[in-house]
Amino acid sequence: MSEHLPQRFKDWFSRQGWSPRPHQLAMLEAAQQGKSTLLIAPTGGGKTLAGFLPSLIELAHGTYSGLHTLYVSPLKALSTNIAQSLARPIADMQLPVRAEVRSGDTSGARRKRQQKNPPHILLTTPESLALLLSYPDAAQYFSKLRVVIIDEVHALAGTKRGDQLALCARRLQQFSPLLRVSGLSATVAHPSAMAAWVSPTGKASGVRLIKAEATVRPDVHVLLPDKQGYLPWAGRMGLGSATAILTEIARANLTIVFVNSRAQAELLFQALWKQNGDNLPIGLHHGSLEAAHRAKVEEAMAQGTLRAVVATSSLDLGLDWGAVDQIIQVGAPKQISRLTQRIGRANHRMDEPSRALLAPANRFEVLECEAARKAVVKHELDGEPPRAGALDVLAQHVMVTACSGPFSPDALYKEIKLCAPYSQLTRMDFDKVIQFVEDGGYALQAYERHQRLVRDTTGHLCVRTERIIRQFRMNIGTIVDTPMLRVKSRRGKTFGEIDEYFASMLVPGDTFFLGGELLEFLGLHETTVQAARGHGKDPRVPVYGGNQLSISPGLARHVREILHDPSKWGVLPKSVQEWLALQAKRSRLPAPEKLLVETFPHKGWHYIVAYPFEGRNAHQTLGLLLTKMLEETGKGPLGFVANDYMIACWCVHPTGSMAELFSQDLMKSNLTDWLSESAMLRRTFRDVAIIAGLIERNYPGREKNRRQMTVSSDLLYDVLRKYDPEHILLQATWRQAQEGLTDLKRLSDMLDRIQGQIDHVDLSHVSPLAVPVLLEQGKEKIRGGEGEDYLLAEADKLYALAEKA
Amino acid sequence: MKFREVILAGQHLWLLPGGAVFLPEVGTLVVADLHLGKGTSARSRGVLLPPGDTMETLEKLSKLLDSYAPQHLIALGDSFHDGQAGDRFLDDEKSRLEAITCAVSTVWVAGNHDTLPVSGLSGSWVEECLLGNLILRHIPSAAIPSGKGEVAGHLHPKIRMRIKGHAISRPCFMIGPDRMILPAFGAYTGGLSTVSQAFGDLFSRPPSIYVWGADQIFRVE
């Protein structure tokens, strides 16, 4: 097969002491046949080189001028990293190739130069690509483009950023019809869905699937805390494992300690340093830290001066950070595929086993770690196939298209149907989206003069004014973050960022952790948080936005299998075995195909605890439905709390029949109404409204004290629901919630399955298995309505008393 | 619906759920910051908000007029989001607004958004007005003559509080010894936190704060 490789490249490979891998040659062959490809390979498989090799060979002659290859990755940092590693073969072989990065950080001067004199290879992100496509010269700029390389396809497909990128890729194809697309992906559970996602036709048949399988089984162990493996009832931070983690760090050259949240990263980092007697150099890496801080940590990793880094998903993706010997996952693994990818970070050579340790933070997590360990070693994978494309992203794309020049809706519809996420899009929904972009698409139509788009006599649409275009360009992108505020010292040193909501809860004197430092909040100065190094106890931990990942159905099934079968408990620590035995004695173990529901009095309230094992999101939705049912039947529910395994609600009055409560009617009744009222749907609507361009992004500092002048998305949501319930953005919100946030499908499947299978145990006090959920943080209270009025009345009474006194 | 009576400069005022004030002695209903036409105000910039807010605000107002049957209605400024708001009203909205101004004699106090009278509108247009001991104006003044009380809007007060660990955020009435700030009545009006400096300058001592639930008023501070 290596006949496809020119001599110059063969020599280069042998000078490196490498021989081209079969998948690299297969990619080359496909390229020479003009085929689009999807390469699925584990980390460390020379994926990037395989992606670029065909382009480098085509460009080696030096006869090509103009933009040849566009590389898109989900991370700016990844593009920069790849540009650096591309520089090596280019320099070694003296290839006449110019490769440059373009991202939000690229200077204006450089952008102008890139516009005038494009590099051969441009490395960018989905957002920067969308911006490029919004300029009038886009068609001309991309007219000679031959290749689009999409890296980390598994991290993009099925997300809004992925939807945007898929739409942009089809746009590029219009400009350059012979374009081929190369997707690079980690091992995934649904390769053909992933291939369709990459495909220029929207069908898997349009791409050649090339796989490089992992040959070696990873070496995975469960790491128990000190104190003879005693595991706490609850908690997700895993701080009790600090000593055990340090011991393991000391044994290896470089370890990545993966955690599940930024807060956990901060706390664990503190806990490790408290006991770090040998002063092992340990760093911290997460998305809220200053870019400069992160860059320093990354460099230190590459140079081998660090022994360990505590990281969130910020280090999940394929950057090449030197020789990682092992990873330690602290806290619940949640998903088999994600864990496999994290373990892959410790796999700089494909033919050696990756080493990984799983450190559970509580008793339930021991079961989860044990289940995940088995699944990973068996090369099992989980994860859903990519969902249908989001309508808010489509609205943004319509606007991107309109900004670059007049377009025909018919032609655009055809183009979009070639995009796998939108291949099922109906013309009706498409037209509604166009209508929304054009004039808002409201049933109540007002003021025709002020539309966003205007139609010419040939039926083409274009943007009405240059001002609207400029305004829109500032809002391109599908990432909606809670506004973040910069944290600075009085002298102007930046510590990092915290989210606006968290900042608003602080009072001067409060302390919190950021970037591994204990800071004292001094005050809010316009849009900067002023802080100084602090002392003191009980620091608050920044709660960052973002949804928590739910346990995957596959992993949850494995957990249940261990749980209900005492013969499988042998691998568990003694304290966990005793806990489960006690549960079997006092109450019951959750049986397969049944739903265990316990009721008991506790602290003056009546509790219901159910064990569906369907993940936190589905349980949250179940909580909303249960409390609504309980309210309607006069049980006086006060709140609920859910984790990945179970849910607890508490009421003022005894709770009645469980079989009735968990009946299928739960799903049928007023589900839509109930959920529409929920905070979850409101949050979803906010994101949809921003991405679709209904409201502008809130850039901190831009509007300063004009907060009372901006319309909150909550108010818009209420008005829209009342006056225009069929509006396309409400549909978009509902679809999105159904797919992700509420996990409705998972919940309704479960309710179907357990009809007549309710295993109800009425207890006199709390059961051993229920203890963890009662200690869980993040209780949802019943908002609005009688509950809050009751609280307000309480406050009122207090003032009445105070006034009398 | 339960109101809550407070006294300002010797005069009785009823705080009503929804954010309005009724003066029983003179049969007058007072609302602030309706911001009619806000939803359609930024359309020229390409911001196409749902236009139902005007109808929503007018309906809410009509309901109060039905319940309290006042002789007078005073809108405390920023009743219209901008000078052209009236031109953008839909026919339904126009007729609803006319029905209101026909049913009750209406006084439009000028605001910073609507400094000039809106053409073709019934009712009188004033900079401020005096009702017994009460001065009603849009922007709260720095100093109030002794013996007088001031009723103003403009700032859209909103309180965030924590009761038994439960966070609640609501528009509110703020009342001091000689002044009262009304919450904004309009459907698309946001709020300014009660701890903001703008309020600190107006109240020398912490004011009383009232919010409303489904059908009653609560004092929370």
PDB file of C-alpha atoms in Angstrom, chain B residues 1-136:
ATOM      1  CA  MET B   1     -57.289  39.691  46.129  1.00  0.00           C
ATOM      2  CA  LYS B   2     -55.950  41.094  49.359  1.00  0.00           C
ATOM      3  CA  PHE B   3     -54.367  44.513  49.450  1.00  0.00           C
ATOM      4  CA  ARG B   4     -52.118  45.855  52.169  1.00  0.00           C
ATOM      5  CA  GLU B   5     -52.579  49.324  53.575  1.00  0.00           C
ATOM      6  CA  VAL B   6     -49.619  51.589  54.303  1.00  0.00           C
ATOM      7  CA  ILE B   7     -49.556  55.251  55.289  1.00  0.00           C
ATOM      8  CA  LEU B   8     -47.344  57.844  53.610  1.00  0.00           C
ATOM      9  CA  ALA B   9     -47.476  61.550  54.616  1.00  0.00           C
ATOM     10  CA  GLY B  10     -50.700  60.878  56.426  1.00  0.00           C
ATOM     11  CA  GLN B  11     -52.404  59.389  53.386  1.00  0.00           C
ATOM     12  CA  HIS B  12     -53.685  55.836  53.047  1.00  0.00           C
ATOM     13  CA  LEU B  13     -52.293  53.765  50.212  1.00  0.00           C
ATOM     14  CA  TRP B  14     -53.246  50.203  49.309  1.00  0.00           C
ATOM     15  CA  LEU B  15     -50.490  48.076  47.850  1.00  0.00           C
ATOM     16  CA  LEU B  16     -52.005  45.689  45.299  1.00  0.00           C
ATOM     17  CA  PRO B  17     -50.674  42.343  44.047  1.00  0.00           C
ATOM     18  CA  GLY B  18     -49.280  42.939  40.559  1.00  0.00           C
ATOM     19  CA  GLY B  19     -47.390  46.054  41.624  1.00  0.00           C
ATOM     20  CA  ALA B  20     -49.998  48.857  41.634  1.00  0.00           C
ATOM     21  CA  VAL B  21     -51.105  51.264  44.360  1.00  0.00           C
ATOM     22  CA  PHE B  22     -54.694  52.363  45.074  1.00  0.00           C
ATOM     23  CA  LEU B  23     -55.513  55.571  46.936  1.00  0.00           C
ATOM     24  CA  PRO B  24     -58.975  54.895  48.402  1.00  0.00           C
ATOM     25  CA  GLU B  25     -59.585  58.481  49.588  1.00  0.00           C
ATOM     26  CA  VAL B  26     -59.370  59.859  46.059  1.00  0.00           C
ATOM     27  CA  GLY B  27     -60.354  56.749  44.088  1.00  0.00           C
ATOM     28  CA  THR B  28     -57.066  56.713  42.182  1.00  0.00           C
ATOM     29  CA  LEU B  29     -55.038  53.815  40.844  1.00  0.00           C
ATOM     30  CA  VAL B  30     -51.286  54.394  40.351  1.00  0.00           C
ATOM     31  CA  VAL B  31     -48.966  52.263  38.211  1.00  0.00           C
ATOM     32  CA  ALA B  32     -45.385  52.902  37.137  1.00  0.00           C
ATOM     33  CA  ASP B  33     -43.166  51.972  34.202  1.00  0.00           C
ATOM     34  CA  LEU B  34     -45.587  50.243  31.851  1.00  0.00           C
ATOM     35  CA  HIS B  35     -43.014  50.404  29.024  1.00  0.00           C
ATOM     36  CA  LEU B  36     -45.716  49.752  26.437  1.00  0.00           C
ATOM     37  CA  GLY B  37     -44.201  48.894  23.076  1.00  0.00           C
ATOM     38  CA  LYS B  38     -40.926  47.649  24.538  1.00  0.00           C
ATOM     39  CA  GLY B  39     -41.142  44.333  22.670  1.00  0.00           C
ATOM     40  CA  THR B  40     -41.150  46.045  19.285  1.00  0.00           C
ATOM     41  CA  SER B  41     -38.745  48.846  20.198  1.00  0.00           C
ATOM     42  CA  ALA B  42     -35.498  47.332  18.934  1.00  0.00           C
ATOM     43  CA  ARG B  43     -36.845  45.897  15.682  1.00  0.00           C
ATOM     44  CA  SER B  44     -34.968  48.441  13.633  1.00  0.00           C
ATOM     45  CA  ARG B  45     -31.742  47.018  15.058  1.00  0.00           C
ATOM     46  CA  GLY B  46     -32.856  43.557  14.018  1.00  0.00           C
ATOM     47  CA  VAL B  47     -33.931  42.479  17.516  1.00  0.00           C
ATOM     48  CA  LEU B  48     -37.289  40.835  16.995  1.00  0.00           C
ATOM     49  CA  LEU B  49     -38.746  40.139  20.439  1.00  0.00           C
ATOM     50  CA  PRO B  50     -42.187  38.551  20.773  1.00  0.00           C
ATOM     51  CA  PRO B  51     -44.653  41.445  20.595  1.00  0.00           C
ATOM     52  CA  GLY B  52     -47.205  40.191  23.159  1.00  0.00           C
ATOM     53  CA  ASP B  53     -45.875  42.299  26.032  1.00  0.00           C
ATOM     54  CA  THR B  54     -48.046  45.355  25.345  1.00  0.00           C
ATOM     55  CA  MET B  55     -51.241  43.303  25.374  1.00  0.00           C
ATOM     56  CA  GLU B  56     -50.099  41.451  28.479  1.00  0.00           C
ATOM     57  CA  THR B  57     -49.484  44.710  30.359  1.00  0.00           C
ATOM     58  CA  LEU B  58     -52.773  46.257  29.226  1.00  0.00           C
ATOM     59  CA  GLU B  59     -54.732  43.166  30.224  1.00  0.00           C
ATOM     60  CA  LYS B  60     -53.163  43.136  33.650  1.00  0.00           C
ATOM     61  CA  LEU B  61     -54.076  46.802  34.021  1.00  0.00           C
ATOM     62  CA  SER B  62     -57.664  46.251  32.850  1.00  0.00           C
ATOM     63  CA  LYS B  63     -58.124  43.561  35.459  1.00  0.00           C
ATOM     64  CA  LEU B  64     -57.106  45.945  38.230  1.00  0.00           C
ATOM     65  CA  LEU B  65     -59.452  48.619  36.880  1.00  0.00           C
ATOM     66  CA  ASP B  66     -62.289  46.083  36.931  1.00  0.00           C
ATOM     67  CA  SER B  67     -61.556  45.088  40.516  1.00  0.00           C
ATOM     68  CA  TYR B  68     -61.077  48.554  42.042  1.00  0.00           C
ATOM     69  CA  ALA B  69     -63.190  50.749  39.706  1.00  0.00           C
ATOM     70  CA  PRO B  70     -61.117  53.882  40.312  1.00  0.00           C
ATOM     71  CA  GLN B  71     -62.176  57.288  38.982  1.00  0.00           C
ATOM     72  CA  HIS B  72     -58.612  58.179  38.053  1.00  0.00           C
ATOM     73  CA  LEU B  73     -55.617  56.334  36.722  1.00  0.00           C
ATOM     74  CA  ILE B  74     -52.130  57.794  37.103  1.00  0.00           C
ATOM     75  CA  ALA B  75     -49.339  56.247  35.031  1.00  0.00           C
ATOM     76  CA  LEU B  76     -46.077  57.311  36.676  1.00  0.00           C
ATOM     77  CA  GLY B  77     -43.913  57.753  33.574  1.00  0.00           C
ATOM     78  CA  ASP B  78     -42.138  55.477  31.130  1.00  0.00           C
ATOM     79  CA  SER B  79     -45.603  54.371  30.161  1.00  0.00           C
ATOM     80  CA  PHE B  80     -44.373  54.175  26.571  1.00  0.00           C
ATOM     81  CA  HIS B  81     -40.989  52.678  25.875  1.00  0.00           C
ATOM     82  CA  ASP B  82     -40.139  55.303  23.259  1.00  0.00           C
ATOM     83  CA  GLY B  83     -41.650  58.178  21.296  1.00  0.00           C
ATOM     84  CA  GLN B  84     -42.777  55.951  18.419  1.00  0.00           C
ATOM     85  CA  ALA B  85     -44.212  53.178  20.598  1.00  0.00           C
ATOM     86  CA  GLY B  86     -47.773  54.293  19.860  1.00  0.00           C
ATOM     87  CA  ASP B  87     -47.240  54.030  16.095  1.00  0.00           C
ATOM     88  CA  ARG B  88     -46.288  50.388  16.445  1.00  0.00           C
ATOM     89  CA  PHE B  89     -49.358  49.267  18.375  1.00  0.00           C
ATOM     90  CA  LEU B  90     -51.541  46.682  16.713  1.00  0.00           C
ATOM     91  CA  ASP B  91     -55.248  47.446  16.319  1.00  0.00           C
ATOM     92  CA  ASP B  92     -56.155  45.233  19.286  1.00  0.00           C
ATOM     93  CA  GLU B  93     -53.639  47.020  21.455  1.00  0.00           C
ATOM     94  CA  LYS B  94     -54.870  50.444  20.387  1.00  0.00           C
ATOM     95  CA  SER B  95     -58.477  49.601  21.138  1.00  0.00           C
ATOM     96  CA  ARG B  96     -57.588  48.065  24.489  1.00  0.00           C
ATOM     97  CA  LEU B  97     -55.692  51.213  25.440  1.00  0.00           C
ATOM     98  CA  GLU B  98     -58.601  53.413  24.283  1.00  0.00           C
ATOM     99  CA  ALA B  99     -61.040  51.322  26.305  1.00  0.00           C
ATOM    100  CA  ILE B 100     -58.920  52.007  29.379  1.00  0.00           C
ATOM    101  CA  THR B 101     -58.638  55.759  28.859  1.00  0.00           C
ATOM    102  CA  CYS B 102     -62.379  55.968  28.131  1.00  0.00           C
ATOM    103  CA  ALA B 103     -63.342  54.120  31.282  1.00  0.00           C
ATOM    104  CA  VAL B 104     -61.214  56.144  33.644  1.00  0.00           C
ATOM    105  CA  SER B 105     -59.781  59.639  33.560  1.00  0.00           C
ATOM    106  CA  THR B 106     -56.098  59.087  32.942  1.00  0.00           C
ATOM    107  CA  VAL B 107     -53.096  61.165  33.872  1.00  0.00           C
ATOM    108  CA  TRP B 108     -49.860  60.400  32.046  1.00  0.00           C
ATOM    109  CA  VAL B 109     -46.836  61.550  34.007  1.00  0.00           C
ATOM    110  CA  ALA B 110     -43.812  62.188  31.767  1.00  0.00           C
ATOM    111  CA  GLY B 111     -40.911  59.769  32.101  1.00  0.00           C
ATOM    112  CA  ASN B 112     -37.401  59.630  30.732  1.00  0.00           C
ATOM    113  CA  HIS B 113     -38.501  57.271  27.965  1.00  0.00           C
ATOM    114  CA  ASP B 114     -41.610  59.290  27.105  1.00  0.00           C
ATOM    115  CA  THR B 115     -40.602  62.887  27.730  1.00  0.00           C
ATOM    116  CA  LEU B 116     -43.163  64.231  25.263  1.00  0.00           C
ATOM    117  CA  PRO B 117     -46.897  63.569  25.046  1.00  0.00           C
ATOM    118  CA  VAL B 118     -47.819  60.661  22.798  1.00  0.00           C
ATOM    119  CA  SER B 119     -50.030  61.970  20.008  1.00  0.00           C
ATOM    120  CA  GLY B 120     -53.664  60.911  19.755  1.00  0.00           C
ATOM    121  CA  LEU B 121     -53.763  59.678  23.329  1.00  0.00           C
ATOM    122  CA  SER B 122     -56.670  60.488  25.633  1.00  0.00           C
ATOM    123  CA  GLY B 123     -55.981  61.783  29.114  1.00  0.00           C
ATOM    124  CA  SER B 124     -53.820  64.600  30.349  1.00  0.00           C
ATOM    125  CA  TRP B 125     -50.034  64.764  30.149  1.00  0.00           C
ATOM    126  CA  VAL B 126     -48.161  66.259  33.127  1.00  0.00           C
ATOM    127  CA  GLU B 127     -44.590  66.510  34.409  1.00  0.00           C
ATOM    128  CA  GLU B 128     -45.706  65.588  37.895  1.00  0.00           C
ATOM    129  CA  CYS B 129     -48.817  65.868  39.977  1.00  0.00           C
ATOM    130  CA  LEU B 130     -49.879  66.612  43.495  1.00  0.00           C
ATOM    131  CA  LEU B 131     -52.549  64.616  45.326  1.00  0.00           C
ATOM    132  CA  GLY B 132     -53.117  65.992  48.804  1.00  0.00           C
ATOM    133  CA  ASN B 133     -49.771  65.606  50.539  1.00  0.00           C
ATOM    134  CA  LEU B 134     -48.382  63.309  47.879  1.00  0.00           C
ATOM    135  CA  ILE B 135     -46.128  64.322  45.003  1.00  0.00           C
ATOM    136  CA  LEU B 136     -46.327  61.800  42.157  1.00  0.00           C
TER     137      LEU B 136
END
